[in-house]
mmCIF file of C-alpha atoms in Angstrom:
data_model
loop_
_atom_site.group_PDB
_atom_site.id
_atom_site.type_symbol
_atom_site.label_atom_id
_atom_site.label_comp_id
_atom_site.label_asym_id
_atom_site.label_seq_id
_atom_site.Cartn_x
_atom_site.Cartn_y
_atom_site.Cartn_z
ATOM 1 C CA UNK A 1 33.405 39.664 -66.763
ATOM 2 C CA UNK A 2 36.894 41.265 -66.502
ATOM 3 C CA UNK A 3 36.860 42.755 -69.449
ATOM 4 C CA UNK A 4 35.074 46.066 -68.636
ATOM 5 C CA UNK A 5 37.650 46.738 -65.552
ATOM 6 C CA UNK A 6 40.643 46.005 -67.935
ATOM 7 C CA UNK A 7 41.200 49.707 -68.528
ATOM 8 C CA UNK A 8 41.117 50.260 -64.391
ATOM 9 C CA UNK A 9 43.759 47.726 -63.966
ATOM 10 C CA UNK A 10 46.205 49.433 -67.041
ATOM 11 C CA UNK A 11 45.779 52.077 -65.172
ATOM 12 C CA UNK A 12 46.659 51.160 -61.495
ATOM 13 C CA UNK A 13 49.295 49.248 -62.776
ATOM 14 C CA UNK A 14 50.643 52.255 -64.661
ATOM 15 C CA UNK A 15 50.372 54.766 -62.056
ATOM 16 C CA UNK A 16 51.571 52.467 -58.692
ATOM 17 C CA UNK A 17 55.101 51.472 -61.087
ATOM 18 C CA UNK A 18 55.915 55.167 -62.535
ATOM 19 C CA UNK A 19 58.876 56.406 -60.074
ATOM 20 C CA UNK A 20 58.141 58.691 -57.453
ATOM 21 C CA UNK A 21 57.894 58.818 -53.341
ATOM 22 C CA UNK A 22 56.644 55.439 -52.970
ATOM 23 C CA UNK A 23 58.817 53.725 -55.345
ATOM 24 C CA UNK A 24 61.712 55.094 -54.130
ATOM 25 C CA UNK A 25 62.014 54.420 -50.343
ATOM 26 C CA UNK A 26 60.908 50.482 -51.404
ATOM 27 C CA UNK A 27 63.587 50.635 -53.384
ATOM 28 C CA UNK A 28 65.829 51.919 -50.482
ATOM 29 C CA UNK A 29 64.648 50.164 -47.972
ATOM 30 C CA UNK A 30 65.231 46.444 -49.897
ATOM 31 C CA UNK A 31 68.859 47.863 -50.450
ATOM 32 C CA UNK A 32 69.141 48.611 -46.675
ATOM 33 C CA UNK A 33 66.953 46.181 -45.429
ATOM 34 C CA UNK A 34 65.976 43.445 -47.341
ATOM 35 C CA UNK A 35 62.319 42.117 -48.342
ATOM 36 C CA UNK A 36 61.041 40.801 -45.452
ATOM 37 C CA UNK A 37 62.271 43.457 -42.992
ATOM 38 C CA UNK A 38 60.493 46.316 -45.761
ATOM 39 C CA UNK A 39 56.985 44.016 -45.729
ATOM 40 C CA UNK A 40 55.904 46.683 -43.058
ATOM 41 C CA UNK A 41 56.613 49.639 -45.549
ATOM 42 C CA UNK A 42 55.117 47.903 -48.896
ATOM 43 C CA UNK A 43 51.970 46.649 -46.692
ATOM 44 C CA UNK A 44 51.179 50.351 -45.323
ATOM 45 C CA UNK A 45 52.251 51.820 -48.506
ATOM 46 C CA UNK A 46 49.462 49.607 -50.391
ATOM 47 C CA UNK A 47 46.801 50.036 -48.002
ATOM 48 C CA UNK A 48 47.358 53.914 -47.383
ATOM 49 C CA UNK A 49 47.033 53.984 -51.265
ATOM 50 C CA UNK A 50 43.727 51.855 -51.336
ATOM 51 C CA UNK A 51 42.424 53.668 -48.483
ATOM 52 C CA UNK A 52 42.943 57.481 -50.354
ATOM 53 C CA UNK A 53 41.528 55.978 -53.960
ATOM 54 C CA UNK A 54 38.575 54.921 -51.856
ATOM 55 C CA UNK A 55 38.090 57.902 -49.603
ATOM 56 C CA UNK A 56 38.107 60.257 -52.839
ATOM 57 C CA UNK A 57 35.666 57.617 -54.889
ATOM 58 C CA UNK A 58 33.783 57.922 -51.326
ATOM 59 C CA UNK A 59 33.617 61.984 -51.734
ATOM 60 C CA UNK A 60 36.119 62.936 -49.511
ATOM 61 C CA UNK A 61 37.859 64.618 -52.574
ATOM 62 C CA UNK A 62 35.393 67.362 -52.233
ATOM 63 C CA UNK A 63 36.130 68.663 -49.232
ATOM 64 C CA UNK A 64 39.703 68.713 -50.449
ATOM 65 C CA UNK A 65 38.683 70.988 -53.467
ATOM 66 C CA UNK A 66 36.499 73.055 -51.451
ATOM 67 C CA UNK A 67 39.255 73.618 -48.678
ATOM 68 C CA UNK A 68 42.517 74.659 -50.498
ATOM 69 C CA UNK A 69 44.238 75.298 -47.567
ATOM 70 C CA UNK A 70 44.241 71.875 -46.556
ATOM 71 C CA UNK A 71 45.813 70.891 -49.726
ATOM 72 C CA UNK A 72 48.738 73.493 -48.413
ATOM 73 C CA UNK A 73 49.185 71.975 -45.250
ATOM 74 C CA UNK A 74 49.175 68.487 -46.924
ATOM 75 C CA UNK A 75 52.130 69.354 -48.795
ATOM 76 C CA UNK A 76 54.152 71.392 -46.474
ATOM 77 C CA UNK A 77 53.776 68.466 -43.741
ATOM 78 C CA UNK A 78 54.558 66.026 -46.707
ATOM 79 C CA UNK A 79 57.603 67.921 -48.364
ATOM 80 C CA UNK A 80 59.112 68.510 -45.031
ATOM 81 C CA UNK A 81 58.535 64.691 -43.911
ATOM 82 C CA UNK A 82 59.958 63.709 -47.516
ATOM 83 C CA UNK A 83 62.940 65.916 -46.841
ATOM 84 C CA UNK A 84 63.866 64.079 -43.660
ATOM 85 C CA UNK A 85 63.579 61.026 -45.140
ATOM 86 C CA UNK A 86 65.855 62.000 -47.446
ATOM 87 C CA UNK A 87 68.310 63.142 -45.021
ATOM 88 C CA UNK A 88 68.461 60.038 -43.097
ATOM 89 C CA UNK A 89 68.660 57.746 -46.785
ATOM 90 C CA UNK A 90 71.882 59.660 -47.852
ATOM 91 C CA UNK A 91 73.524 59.547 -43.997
ATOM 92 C CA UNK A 92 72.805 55.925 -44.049
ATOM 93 C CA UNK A 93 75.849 53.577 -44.216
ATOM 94 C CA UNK A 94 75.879 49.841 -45.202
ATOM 95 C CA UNK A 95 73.536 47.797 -43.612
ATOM 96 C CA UNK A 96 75.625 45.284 -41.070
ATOM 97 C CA UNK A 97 78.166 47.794 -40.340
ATOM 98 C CA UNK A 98 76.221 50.663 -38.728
ATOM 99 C CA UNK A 99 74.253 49.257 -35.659
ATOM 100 C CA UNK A 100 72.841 52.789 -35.083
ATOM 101 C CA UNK A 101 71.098 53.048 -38.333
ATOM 102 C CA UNK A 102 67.682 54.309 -38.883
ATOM 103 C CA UNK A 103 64.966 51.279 -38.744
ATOM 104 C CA UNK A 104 62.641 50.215 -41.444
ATOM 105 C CA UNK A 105 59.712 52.602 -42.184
ATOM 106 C CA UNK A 106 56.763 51.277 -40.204
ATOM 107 C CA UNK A 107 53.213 50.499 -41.589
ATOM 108 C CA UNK A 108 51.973 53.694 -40.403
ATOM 109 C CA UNK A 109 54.697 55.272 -41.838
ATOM 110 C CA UNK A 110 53.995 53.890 -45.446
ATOM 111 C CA UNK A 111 50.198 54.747 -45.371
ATOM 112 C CA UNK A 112 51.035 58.672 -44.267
ATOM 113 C CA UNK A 113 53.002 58.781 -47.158
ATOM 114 C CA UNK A 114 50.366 57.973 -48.836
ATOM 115 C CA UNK A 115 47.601 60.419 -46.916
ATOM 116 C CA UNK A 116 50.487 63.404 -47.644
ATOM 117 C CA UNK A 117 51.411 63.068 -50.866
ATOM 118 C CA UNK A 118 48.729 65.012 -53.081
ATOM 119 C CA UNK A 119 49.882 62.728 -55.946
ATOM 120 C CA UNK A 120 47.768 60.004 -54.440
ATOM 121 C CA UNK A 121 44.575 62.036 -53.752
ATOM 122 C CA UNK A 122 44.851 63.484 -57.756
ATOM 123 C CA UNK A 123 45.224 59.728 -58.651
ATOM 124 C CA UNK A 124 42.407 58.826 -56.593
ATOM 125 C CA UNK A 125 40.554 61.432 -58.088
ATOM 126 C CA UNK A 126 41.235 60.536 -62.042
ATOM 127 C CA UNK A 127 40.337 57.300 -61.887
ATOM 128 C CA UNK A 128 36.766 57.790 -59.841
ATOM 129 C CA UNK A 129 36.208 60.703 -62.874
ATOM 130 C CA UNK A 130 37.204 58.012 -65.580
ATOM 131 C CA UNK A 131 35.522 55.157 -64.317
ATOM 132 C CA UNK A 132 32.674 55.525 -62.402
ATOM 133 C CA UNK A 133 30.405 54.385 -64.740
ATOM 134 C CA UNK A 134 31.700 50.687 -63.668
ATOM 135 C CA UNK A 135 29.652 50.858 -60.051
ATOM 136 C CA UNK A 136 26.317 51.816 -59.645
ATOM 137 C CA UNK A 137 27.398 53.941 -56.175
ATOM 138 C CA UNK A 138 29.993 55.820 -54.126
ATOM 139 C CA UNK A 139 30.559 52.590 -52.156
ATOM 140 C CA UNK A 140 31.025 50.052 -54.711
ATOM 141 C CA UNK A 141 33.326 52.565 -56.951
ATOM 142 C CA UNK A 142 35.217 53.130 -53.286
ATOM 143 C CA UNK A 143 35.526 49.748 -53.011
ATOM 144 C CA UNK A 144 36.450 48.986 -56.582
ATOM 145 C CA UNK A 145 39.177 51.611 -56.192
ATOM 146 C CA UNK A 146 40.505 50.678 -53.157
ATOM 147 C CA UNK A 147 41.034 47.066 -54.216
ATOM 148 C CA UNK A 148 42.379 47.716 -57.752
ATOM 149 C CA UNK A 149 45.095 49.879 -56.571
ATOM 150 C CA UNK A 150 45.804 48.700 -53.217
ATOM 151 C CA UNK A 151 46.583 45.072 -54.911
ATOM 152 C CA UNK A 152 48.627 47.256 -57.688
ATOM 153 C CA UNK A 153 50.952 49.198 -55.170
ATOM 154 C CA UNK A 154 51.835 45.827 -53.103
ATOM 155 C CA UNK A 155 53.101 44.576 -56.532
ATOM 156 C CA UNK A 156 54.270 47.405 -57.580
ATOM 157 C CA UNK A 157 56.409 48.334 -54.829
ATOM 158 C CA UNK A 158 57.411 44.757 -53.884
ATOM 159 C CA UNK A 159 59.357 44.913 -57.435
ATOM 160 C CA UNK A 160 60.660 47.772 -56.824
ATOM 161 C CA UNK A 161 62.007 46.450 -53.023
ATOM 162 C CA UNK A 162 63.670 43.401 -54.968
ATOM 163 C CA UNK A 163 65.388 45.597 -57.221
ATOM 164 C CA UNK A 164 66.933 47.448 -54.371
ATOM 165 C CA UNK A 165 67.853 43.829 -53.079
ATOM 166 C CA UNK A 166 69.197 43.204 -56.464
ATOM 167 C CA UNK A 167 71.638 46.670 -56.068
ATOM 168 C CA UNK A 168 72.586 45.552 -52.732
ATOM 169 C CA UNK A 169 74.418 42.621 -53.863
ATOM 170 C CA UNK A 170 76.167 44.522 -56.494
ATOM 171 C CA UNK A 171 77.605 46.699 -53.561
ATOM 172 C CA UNK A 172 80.703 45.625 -51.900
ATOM 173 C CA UNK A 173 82.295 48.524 -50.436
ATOM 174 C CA UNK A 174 81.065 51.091 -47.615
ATOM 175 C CA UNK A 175 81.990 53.758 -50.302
ATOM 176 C CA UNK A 176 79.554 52.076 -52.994
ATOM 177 C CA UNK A 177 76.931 51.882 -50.189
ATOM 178 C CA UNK A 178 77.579 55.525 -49.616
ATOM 179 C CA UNK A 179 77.381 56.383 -53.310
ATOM 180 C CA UNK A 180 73.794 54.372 -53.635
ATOM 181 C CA UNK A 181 72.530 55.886 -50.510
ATOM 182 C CA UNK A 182 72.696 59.824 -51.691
ATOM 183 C CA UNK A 183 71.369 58.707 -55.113
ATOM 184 C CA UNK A 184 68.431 57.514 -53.584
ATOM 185 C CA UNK A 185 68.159 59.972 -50.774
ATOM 186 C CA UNK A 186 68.533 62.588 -54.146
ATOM 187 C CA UNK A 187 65.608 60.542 -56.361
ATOM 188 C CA UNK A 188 63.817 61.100 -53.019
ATOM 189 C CA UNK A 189 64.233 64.795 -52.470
ATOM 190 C CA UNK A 190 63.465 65.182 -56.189
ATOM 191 C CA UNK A 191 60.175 63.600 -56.126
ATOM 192 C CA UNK A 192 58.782 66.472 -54.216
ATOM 193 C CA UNK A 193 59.236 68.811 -56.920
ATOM 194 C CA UNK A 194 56.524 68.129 -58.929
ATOM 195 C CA UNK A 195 54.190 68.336 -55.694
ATOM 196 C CA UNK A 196 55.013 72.067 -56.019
ATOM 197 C CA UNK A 197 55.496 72.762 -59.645
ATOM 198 C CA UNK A 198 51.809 73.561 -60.341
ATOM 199 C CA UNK A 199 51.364 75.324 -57.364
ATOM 200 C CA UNK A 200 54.116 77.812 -58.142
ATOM 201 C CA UNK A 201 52.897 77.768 -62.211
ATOM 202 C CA UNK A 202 49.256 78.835 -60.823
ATOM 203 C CA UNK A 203 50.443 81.576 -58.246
ATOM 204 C CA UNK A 204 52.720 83.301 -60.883
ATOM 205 C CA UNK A 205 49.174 83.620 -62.333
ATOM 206 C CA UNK A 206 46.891 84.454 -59.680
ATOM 207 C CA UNK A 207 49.008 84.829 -56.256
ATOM 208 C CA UNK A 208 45.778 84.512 -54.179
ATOM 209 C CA UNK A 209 44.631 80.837 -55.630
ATOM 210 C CA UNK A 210 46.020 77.894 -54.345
ATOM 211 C CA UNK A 211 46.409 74.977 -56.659
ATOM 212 C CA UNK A 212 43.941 72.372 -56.609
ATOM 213 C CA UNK A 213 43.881 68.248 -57.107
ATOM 214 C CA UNK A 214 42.345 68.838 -60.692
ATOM 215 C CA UNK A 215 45.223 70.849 -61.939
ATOM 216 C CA UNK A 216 47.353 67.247 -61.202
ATOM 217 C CA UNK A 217 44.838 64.882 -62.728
ATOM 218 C CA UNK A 218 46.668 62.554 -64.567
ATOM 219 C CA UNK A 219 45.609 62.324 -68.291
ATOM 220 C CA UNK A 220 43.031 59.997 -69.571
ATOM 221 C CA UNK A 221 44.285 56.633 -71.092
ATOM 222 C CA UNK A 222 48.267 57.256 -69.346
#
């Protein structure tokens, strides 16, 4: 009975491990904080991911196609809450010797990375357009969606959190710390830019169009 959702799975799996926003502030925050402090962060991560693949299986996609200004706001108030993030990663020291030092993301905080980052919503949207021919409604495919990816981010970004454990061990000096902390704060910053890179491809063509979530569909089969 699995068999027909096999393809869904590949492709949760796929998407929730590539690098990117998510992926990198696990991976920071099991460096700086360890697992358990970071459950907040993975949990709200997962669900704010299961919650936008749902929402856009749901319809709520169309209102983001049909309103491109929201997508605008959506990634100015995402870049710019990326950016501080980023900020506050590379200023970070090592963990037990600065007792002023930024807490853990909250749960909230994961899921609005989620509801900012376009990257989720075009995700969303991909996989309703690839498989909704494995629900017979909105509501189940919502559901479907929801489940399948939410239960792929929490592993996802739980492996990535133990690898920043892994990295923290290596790391004996405040220097080192230093030194992983701006190269994380940097994959950070970076994964913005390809939140904007079709948006600046489309205006050079037509300055008065905004870019939409179907120009950052991810192929078929990725």
């Amino acid at each position: 009975m699995l068999e027909p959702i096999i393809p869904l799975i590949l492709f949760a799996i796929v998407a929730t491990t590539t690098p990117g926003i998510a992926t990198a502030l696990s991976t920071a925050s099991g460096a700086q904080f360890g697992f358990r402090r970071s459950v907040p962060l993975l949990v709200g991560s997962a669900a704010g991911l299961a919650t936008v693949t749902g929402a856009t299986a749901a319809g709520l996609a169309g209102l983001l196609l049909a309103v491109p200004s929201l997508q605008l706001a959506m990634k100015v108030i995402g870049s710019l809450y990326l950016v501080w993030l980023a900020i506050k990663i590379g200023r970070s020291g090592p963990p037990n010797l600065d007792v002023t030092m930024a807490r853990p993301n909250s749960f909230f905080g994961g899921a609005g990375i989620q509801w900012m980052n376009p990257k989720g919503w075009a995700m969303g949207l991909g996989a309703a357009a690839s498989f909704a021919a494995l629900a017979s409604g909105p509501m189940q495919l919502a559901l479907l969606l929801g489940t399948t990816f939410g239960l792929a981010a929490a592993v996802s970004l739980s492996l990535w959190c133990v690898a920043g454990m892994l990295l923290a061990r290596l790391l004996k000096t405040e220097r080192q710390w230093r030194a992983l902390n701006i190269v994380l704060a940097l994959v950070l910053a970076a994964s913005i830019i390809p939140m904007w890179r079709t948006a600046l491809e489309r205006s050079s063509h037509n300055p008065r169009q905004y870019p939409d979530l179907r120009s950052e569909l991810p192929t078929r089969g990725r």
